[in-house]
Amino acid sequence: HTRGKVTSNIEKKPWNDPNSLAILYSLYRAAEHNESYDLTLSGILEDAENGPYALFGLDESTLTRSLRQLSSDHSTFLTIELVKGLDNINLKRDKRSTDVITLACN
């Protein structure tokens, strides 16, 4: 018997229907943290600390679907190239994570 020790299990489940602006915000926060606005899908999936995969546990197909939707709906924030082996995500350098918050509040 150990005194004062509490043990619990926490299970992180993926977000199957993510909010696109939450994804966009997490991309910008990761870019600001890494000081790079040129991302790759493979890099996001490998980053265990930052970005939408790390935060929300998104699988590749869910993340890809969200990125395509974001690129279509918010082209002033990002462009993507996810065809024929390309997996580039280019965030606009004139935008910041705070701009995503402003967008979400409108």
Coordinates of N, CA and C in Angstrom, one line a residue:
H1 N 0.8 -1.2 0.0 CA 0.0 0.0 0.0 C 0.9 1.2 0.0
T2 N 0.7 2.1 -1.0 CA 1.5 3.4 -1.1 C 0.5 4.5 -0.7
R3 N 1.0 5.3 0.2 CA 0.2 6.4 0.7 C 0.3 7.6 -0.3
G4 N -0.9 8.2 -0.5 CA -1.0 9.4 -1.3 C -0.7 9.2 -2.8
K5 N -0.5 8.1 -3.3 CA -0.3 7.8 -4.7 C -1.6 7.5 -5.4
V6 N -1.9 8.2 -6.4 CA -3.1 7.9 -7.2 C -2.7 7.5 -8.6
T7 N -3.2 6.5 -9.1 CA -2.9 6.0 -10.4 C -4.2 6.0 -11.2
S8 N -4.0 6.5 -12.4 CA -5.2 6.5 -13.3 C -4.7 6.3 -14.8
N9 N -5.6 5.8 -15.6 CA -5.3 5.6 -17.0 C -6.1 6.6 -17.8
I10 N -5.4 7.3 -18.7 CA -6.1 8.2 -19.6 C -5.9 7.7 -21.0
E11 N -6.9 7.6 -21.7 CA -6.8 7.1 -23.1 C -7.2 8.3 -24.0
K12 N -6.3 8.6 -24.9 CA -6.6 9.7 -25.9 C -7.2 9.0 -27.2
K13 N -8.4 9.5 -27.5 CA -9.1 8.9 -28.7 C -9.0 10.0 -29.8
P14 N -8.9 9.6 -31.0 CA -8.8 10.5 -32.1 C -10.1 11.3 -32.3
W15 N -10.0 12.5 -32.8 CA -11.2 13.3 -33.1 C -11.6 13.0 -34.6
N16 N -12.7 12.3 -34.7 CA -13.1 11.8 -36.0 C -13.7 12.8 -36.9
D17 N -14.3 13.9 -36.4 CA -14.9 15.0 -37.2 C -14.4 16.3 -36.7
P18 N -13.1 16.6 -37.0 CA -12.5 17.8 -36.4 C -13.0 19.1 -37.0
N19 N -13.0 20.1 -36.2 CA -13.3 21.5 -36.6 C -12.2 22.0 -37.5
S20 N -12.4 22.4 -38.7 CA -11.4 22.8 -39.6 C -10.6 24.0 -39.0
L21 N -11.2 24.9 -38.3 CA -10.5 26.1 -37.8 C -9.6 25.7 -36.6
A22 N -9.9 24.6 -35.9 CA -9.1 24.1 -34.9 C -7.8 23.5 -35.5
I23 N -8.0 22.8 -36.6 CA -6.8 22.3 -37.4 C -6.0 23.4 -37.9
L24 N -6.6 24.4 -38.5 CA -5.8 25.6 -39.0 C -5.0 26.3 -37.9
Y25 N -5.7 26.5 -36.8 CA -5.0 27.1 -35.6 C -3.8 26.3 -35.2
S26 N -4.0 25.0 -35.1 CA -2.9 24.1 -34.6 C -1.7 24.1 -35.6
L27 N -2.0 24.2 -36.9 CA -1.0 24.3 -37.9 C -0.2 25.6 -37.7
Y28 N -0.9 26.7 -37.5 CA -0.2 28.0 -37.3 C 0.6 28.0 -36.0
R29 N 0.1 27.4 -34.9 CA 0.8 27.3 -33.7 C 2.1 26.5 -33.9
A30 N 2.0 25.4 -34.6 CA 3.2 24.5 -34.9 C 4.2 25.3 -35.7
A31 N 3.7 26.0 -36.7 CA 4.6 26.8 -37.6 C 5.3 27.9 -36.8
E32 N 4.6 28.6 -35.9 CA 5.2 29.6 -35.1 C 6.2 29.0 -34.1
H33 N 5.9 27.9 -33.6 CA 6.8 27.2 -32.7 C 8.1 26.7 -33.4
N34 N 8.0 26.2 -34.6 CA 9.1 25.7 -35.4 C 9.7 26.7 -36.2
E35 N 9.1 27.9 -36.3 CA 9.6 29.0 -37.1 C 9.7 28.6 -38.6
S36 N 8.7 27.9 -39.1 CA 8.7 27.5 -40.5 C 7.2 27.4 -40.9
Y37 N 6.9 28.1 -42.0 CA 5.5 28.1 -42.5 C 5.4 27.1 -43.7
D38 N 6.4 26.4 -44.0 CA 6.4 25.4 -45.0 C 6.4 24.0 -44.4
L39 N 5.3 23.4 -44.3 CA 5.1 22.1 -43.6 C 4.9 21.0 -44.7
T40 N 5.0 19.8 -44.2 CA 4.6 18.6 -45.0 C 3.7 17.7 -44.2
L41 N 2.8 17.0 -44.9 CA 1.9 16.1 -44.2 C 2.7 15.1 -43.4
S42 N 3.7 14.5 -44.0 CA 4.5 13.5 -43.4 C 5.2 14.1 -42.1
G43 N 5.6 15.3 -42.2 CA 6.3 15.9 -41.0 C 5.3 16.1 -39.9
I44 N 4.1 16.5 -40.2 CA 3.0 16.7 -39.2 C 2.7 15.4 -38.5
L45 N 2.6 14.3 -39.3 CA 2.3 13.0 -38.8 C 3.4 12.5 -37.9
E46 N 4.6 12.9 -38.1 CA 5.8 12.5 -37.3 C 6.1 13.3 -36.1
D47 N 5.5 14.5 -36.1 CA 5.7 15.4 -35.0 C 4.9 15.0 -33.7
A48 N 5.5 14.5 -32.7 CA 4.8 14.0 -31.6 C 4.4 15.1 -30.6
E49 N 4.9 16.3 -30.8 CA 4.6 17.4 -29.8 C 3.7 18.5 -30.3
N50 N 3.7 18.8 -31.6 CA 3.0 20.0 -32.2 C 2.1 19.6 -33.3
G51 N 1.1 20.4 -33.6 CA 0.3 20.3 -34.8 C -0.9 19.4 -34.5
P52 N -1.8 19.3 -35.5 CA -3.1 18.6 -35.3 C -3.0 17.1 -35.1
Y53 N -2.0 16.5 -35.6 CA -1.8 15.0 -35.3 C -1.5 14.8 -33.8
A54 N -0.6 15.6 -33.3 CA -0.2 15.4 -31.9 C -1.3 15.8 -31.0
L55 N -2.0 16.9 -31.3 CA -3.1 17.4 -30.4 C -4.3 16.6 -30.5
F56 N -4.8 16.2 -31.7 CA -6.1 15.6 -31.8 C -6.1 14.2 -32.2
G57 N -4.9 13.6 -32.4 CA -4.8 12.2 -32.8 C -5.4 11.8 -34.1
L58 N -5.4 12.8 -35.1 CA -6.0 12.5 -36.4 C -5.2 11.5 -37.2
D59 N -5.9 10.6 -37.9 CA -5.2 9.7 -38.8 C -5.0 10.5 -40.1
E60 N -4.2 9.9 -40.9 CA -3.8 10.6 -42.2 C -4.9 10.9 -43.1
S61 N -5.9 10.0 -43.2 CA -7.0 10.3 -44.1 C -7.9 11.5 -43.6
T62 N -8.1 11.5 -42.3 CA -8.9 12.6 -41.7 C -8.2 13.9 -41.8
L63 N -6.9 13.9 -41.6 CA -6.1 15.1 -41.7 C -6.1 15.6 -43.1
T64 N -5.9 14.7 -44.1 CA -5.9 15.0 -45.5 C -7.2 15.7 -45.9
R65 N -8.3 15.0 -45.5 CA -9.6 15.6 -45.8 C -9.8 17.0 -45.2
S66 N -9.4 17.2 -44.0 CA -9.5 18.5 -43.4 C -8.6 19.5 -44.1
L67 N -7.4 19.1 -44.5 CA -6.5 20.1 -45.2 C -7.1 20.5 -46.5
R68 N -7.7 19.5 -47.3 CA -8.3 19.9 -48.5 C -9.4 20.8 -48.4
Q69 N -10.2 20.6 -47.3 CA -11.4 21.5 -47.0 C -10.9 22.9 -46.6
L70 N -9.8 23.0 -45.8 CA -9.3 24.2 -45.4 C -8.7 25.0 -46.6
S71 N -8.0 24.3 -47.5 CA -7.4 24.9 -48.6 C -8.5 25.5 -49.5
S72 N -9.6 24.8 -49.6 CA -10.7 25.3 -50.4 C -11.4 26.5 -49.7
D73 N -11.7 26.4 -48.5 CA -12.5 27.4 -47.7 C -11.7 28.6 -47.3
H74 N -10.4 28.4 -47.1 CA -9.6 29.5 -46.5 C -8.2 29.6 -47.2
S75 N -8.3 29.8 -48.5 CA -7.1 29.9 -49.3 C -6.2 31.1 -49.0
T76 N -6.8 32.0 -48.3 CA -5.9 33.2 -47.8 C -5.0 32.8 -46.7
F77 N -5.2 31.6 -46.1 CA -4.4 31.1 -45.0 C -3.4 30.0 -45.4
L78 N -3.7 29.2 -46.4 CA -2.8 28.1 -46.8 C -3.1 27.6 -48.2
T79 N -2.1 27.0 -48.7 CA -2.2 26.2 -50.0 C -1.6 24.8 -49.7
I80 N -2.1 23.8 -50.4 CA -1.6 22.5 -50.2 C -1.3 21.8 -51.6
E81 N -0.4 20.9 -51.6 CA -0.1 20.1 -52.7 C -0.1 18.6 -52.2
L82 N -1.2 17.9 -52.4 CA -1.2 16.5 -51.9 C -1.6 15.6 -53.0
V83 N -0.8 15.6 -54.0 CA -1.0 14.7 -55.2 C 0.4 14.2 -55.7
K84 N 0.4 13.1 -56.3 CA 1.5 12.5 -56.9 C 2.8 12.5 -56.1
G85 N 2.7 12.1 -54.8 CA 3.8 12.1 -53.9 C 4.2 13.4 -53.2
L86 N 3.5 14.4 -53.6 CA 3.8 15.7 -52.9 C 2.9 15.8 -51.7
D87 N 3.4 16.3 -50.6 CA 2.6 16.5 -49.4 C 2.9 17.8 -48.7
N88 N 3.0 18.9 -49.5 CA 3.3 20.2 -49.1 C 2.1 21.0 -48.5
I89 N 2.3 21.6 -47.4 CA 1.4 22.5 -46.8 C 2.1 23.8 -46.6
N90 N 1.6 24.9 -47.3 CA 2.3 26.2 -47.2 C 1.3 27.2 -46.6
L91 N 1.7 27.6 -45.4 CA 0.9 28.6 -44.6 C 1.4 29.9 -45.1
K92 N 0.4 30.8 -45.2 CA 0.7 32.2 -45.6 C 1.5 32.9 -44.4
R93 N 2.6 33.5 -44.8 CA 3.5 34.1 -43.8 C 2.9 35.4 -43.2
D94 N 2.0 36.0 -43.9 CA 1.4 37.2 -43.4 C 0.3 37.0 -42.4
K95 N 0.0 35.7 -42.1 CA -1.1 35.4 -41.1 C -0.4 34.8 -39.9
R96 N -1.1 34.8 -38.8 CA -0.7 34.3 -37.5 C -1.8 33.5 -36.9
S97 N -1.5 32.7 -35.8 CA -2.5 31.9 -35.1 C -3.6 32.8 -34.6
T98 N -3.3 34.0 -34.2 CA -4.3 35.0 -33.7 C -5.3 35.4 -34.8
D99 N -4.8 35.4 -36.0 CA -5.7 35.7 -37.2 C -6.8 34.5 -37.3
V100 N -6.4 33.3 -37.0 CA -7.3 32.2 -37.1 C -8.4 32.4 -36.0
I101 N -8.0 32.8 -34.8 CA -8.9 33.0 -33.7 C -9.9 34.1 -34.1
T102 N -9.4 35.2 -34.7 CA -10.3 36.2 -35.2 C -11.3 35.7 -36.3
L103 N -10.8 34.9 -37.2 CA -11.6 34.2 -38.2 C -12.7 33.4 -37.5
A104 N -12.3 32.6 -36.5 CA -13.3 31.8 -35.9 C -14.4 32.5 -35.1
C105 N -14.0 33.7 -34.7 CA -15.0 34.6 -33.9 C -16.0 35.3 -34.8
N106 N -15.7 35.4 -36.1 CA -16.6 36.1 -37.0 C -17.7 35.2 -37.5

